[in-house]
Short mmCIF file of C-alpha atoms in Angstrom, two decimals:
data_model
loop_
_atom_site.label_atom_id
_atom_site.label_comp_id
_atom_site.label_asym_id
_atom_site.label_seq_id
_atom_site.Cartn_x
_atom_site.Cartn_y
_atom_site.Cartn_z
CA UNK A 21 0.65 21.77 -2.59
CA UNK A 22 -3.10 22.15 -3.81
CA UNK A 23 -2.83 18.43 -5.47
CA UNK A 24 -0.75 16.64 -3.06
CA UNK A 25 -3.62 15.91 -0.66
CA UNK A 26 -5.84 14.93 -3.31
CA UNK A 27 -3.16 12.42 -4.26
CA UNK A 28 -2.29 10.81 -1.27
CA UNK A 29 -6.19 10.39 -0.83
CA UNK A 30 -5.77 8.83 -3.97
CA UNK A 31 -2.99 6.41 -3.59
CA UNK A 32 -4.58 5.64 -0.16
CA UNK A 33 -7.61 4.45 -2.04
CA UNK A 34 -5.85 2.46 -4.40
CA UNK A 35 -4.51 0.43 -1.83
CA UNK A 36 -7.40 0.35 0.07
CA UNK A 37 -8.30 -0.95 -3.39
CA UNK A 38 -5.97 -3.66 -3.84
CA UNK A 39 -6.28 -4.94 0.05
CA UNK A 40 -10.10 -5.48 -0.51
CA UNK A 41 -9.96 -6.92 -4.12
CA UNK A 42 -6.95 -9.35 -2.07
CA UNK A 43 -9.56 -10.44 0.91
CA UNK A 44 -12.59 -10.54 -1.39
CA UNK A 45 -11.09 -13.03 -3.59
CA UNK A 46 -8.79 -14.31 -1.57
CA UNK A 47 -5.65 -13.95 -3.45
CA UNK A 48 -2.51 -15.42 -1.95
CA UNK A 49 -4.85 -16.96 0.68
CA UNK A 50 -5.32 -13.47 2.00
CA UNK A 51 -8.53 -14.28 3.66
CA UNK A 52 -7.57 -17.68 5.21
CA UNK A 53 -4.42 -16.17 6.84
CA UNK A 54 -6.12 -12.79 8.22
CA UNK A 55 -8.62 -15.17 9.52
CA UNK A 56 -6.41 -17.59 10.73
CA UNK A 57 -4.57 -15.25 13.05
CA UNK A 58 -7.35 -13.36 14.37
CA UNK A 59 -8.37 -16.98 15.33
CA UNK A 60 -4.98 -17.44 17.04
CA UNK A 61 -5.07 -13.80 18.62
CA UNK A 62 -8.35 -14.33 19.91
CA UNK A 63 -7.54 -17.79 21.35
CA UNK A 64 -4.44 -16.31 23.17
CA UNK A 65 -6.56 -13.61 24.18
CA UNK A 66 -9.44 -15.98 25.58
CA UNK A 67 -6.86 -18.12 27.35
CA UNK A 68 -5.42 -15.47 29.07
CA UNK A 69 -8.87 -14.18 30.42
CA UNK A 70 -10.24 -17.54 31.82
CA UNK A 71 -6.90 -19.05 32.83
CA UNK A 72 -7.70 -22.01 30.76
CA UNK A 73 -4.96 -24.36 29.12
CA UNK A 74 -8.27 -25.94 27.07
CA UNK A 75 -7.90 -25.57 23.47
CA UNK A 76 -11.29 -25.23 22.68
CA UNK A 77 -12.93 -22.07 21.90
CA UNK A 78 -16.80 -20.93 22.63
CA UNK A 79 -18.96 -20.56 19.29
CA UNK A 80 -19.43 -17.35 19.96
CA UNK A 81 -16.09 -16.14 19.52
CA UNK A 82 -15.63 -18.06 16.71
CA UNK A 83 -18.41 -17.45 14.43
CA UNK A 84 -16.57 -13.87 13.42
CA UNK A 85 -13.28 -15.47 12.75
CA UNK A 86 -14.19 -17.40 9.56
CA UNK A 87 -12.86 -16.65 6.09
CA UNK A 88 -16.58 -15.74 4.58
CA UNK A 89 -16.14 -12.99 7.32
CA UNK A 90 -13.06 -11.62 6.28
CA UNK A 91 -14.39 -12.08 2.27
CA UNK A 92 -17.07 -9.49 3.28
CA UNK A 93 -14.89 -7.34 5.12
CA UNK A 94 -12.62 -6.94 1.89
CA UNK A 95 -15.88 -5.94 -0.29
CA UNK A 96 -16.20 -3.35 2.79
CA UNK A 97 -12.62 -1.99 1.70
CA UNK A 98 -13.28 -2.13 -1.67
CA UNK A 99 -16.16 -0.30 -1.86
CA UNK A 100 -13.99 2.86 0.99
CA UNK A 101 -11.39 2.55 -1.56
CA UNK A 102 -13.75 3.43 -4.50
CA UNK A 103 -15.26 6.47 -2.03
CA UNK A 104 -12.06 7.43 -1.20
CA UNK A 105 -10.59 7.00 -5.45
CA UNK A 106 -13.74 9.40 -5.73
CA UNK A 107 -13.45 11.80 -3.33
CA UNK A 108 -9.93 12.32 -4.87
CA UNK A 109 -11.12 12.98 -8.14
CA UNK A 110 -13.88 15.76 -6.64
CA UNK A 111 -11.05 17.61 -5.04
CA UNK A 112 -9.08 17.56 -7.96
CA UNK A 113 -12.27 18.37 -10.13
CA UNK A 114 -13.01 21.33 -7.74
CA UNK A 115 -9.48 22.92 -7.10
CA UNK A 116 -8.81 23.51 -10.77
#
């Protein structure tokens, strides 16, 4: 029982891991299609608000839908997954 929380912090890291390395680099178009359907979400979402059938969306809402955006984000995961890979190893380090 005293290592299994240290491991699932663990294996949650390493996938945080994997997800970041996958946006960062864009792997499989990772990036593209994360930003691709925000972009759809937040055009269905727009829509609905102003009751407009335009397809055209302000810049503002935009801007924070682009693929760079979601390449940063994945460094952002990256880096949690290497905190949280860490933190694992402290517990471990300190329960034995």
């Amino acid at each position: 029982m005293h290592i299994a929380i240290p491991l699932v912090i663990a294996i949650g890291g390493l996938a945080t891991i994997v997800f970041g390395v996958r946006l960062a680099f864009n792997i499989g178009g990772a990036a593209d299609s994360q930003a691709a359907l925000a972009r759809a979400r937040s055009e269905r979402i727009y829509r609905r608000l102003t009751g407009s059938t335009s397809l055209t969306m302000p810049s503002v809402t935009t801007r924070s839908l682009t693929t760079t955006n979601f390449r940063f984000r994945g460094v952002g995961f990256t880096f949690a997954g290497l905190i949280m890979l860490a933190a694992s190893a402290l517990l471990l380090l300190i329960r034995h």
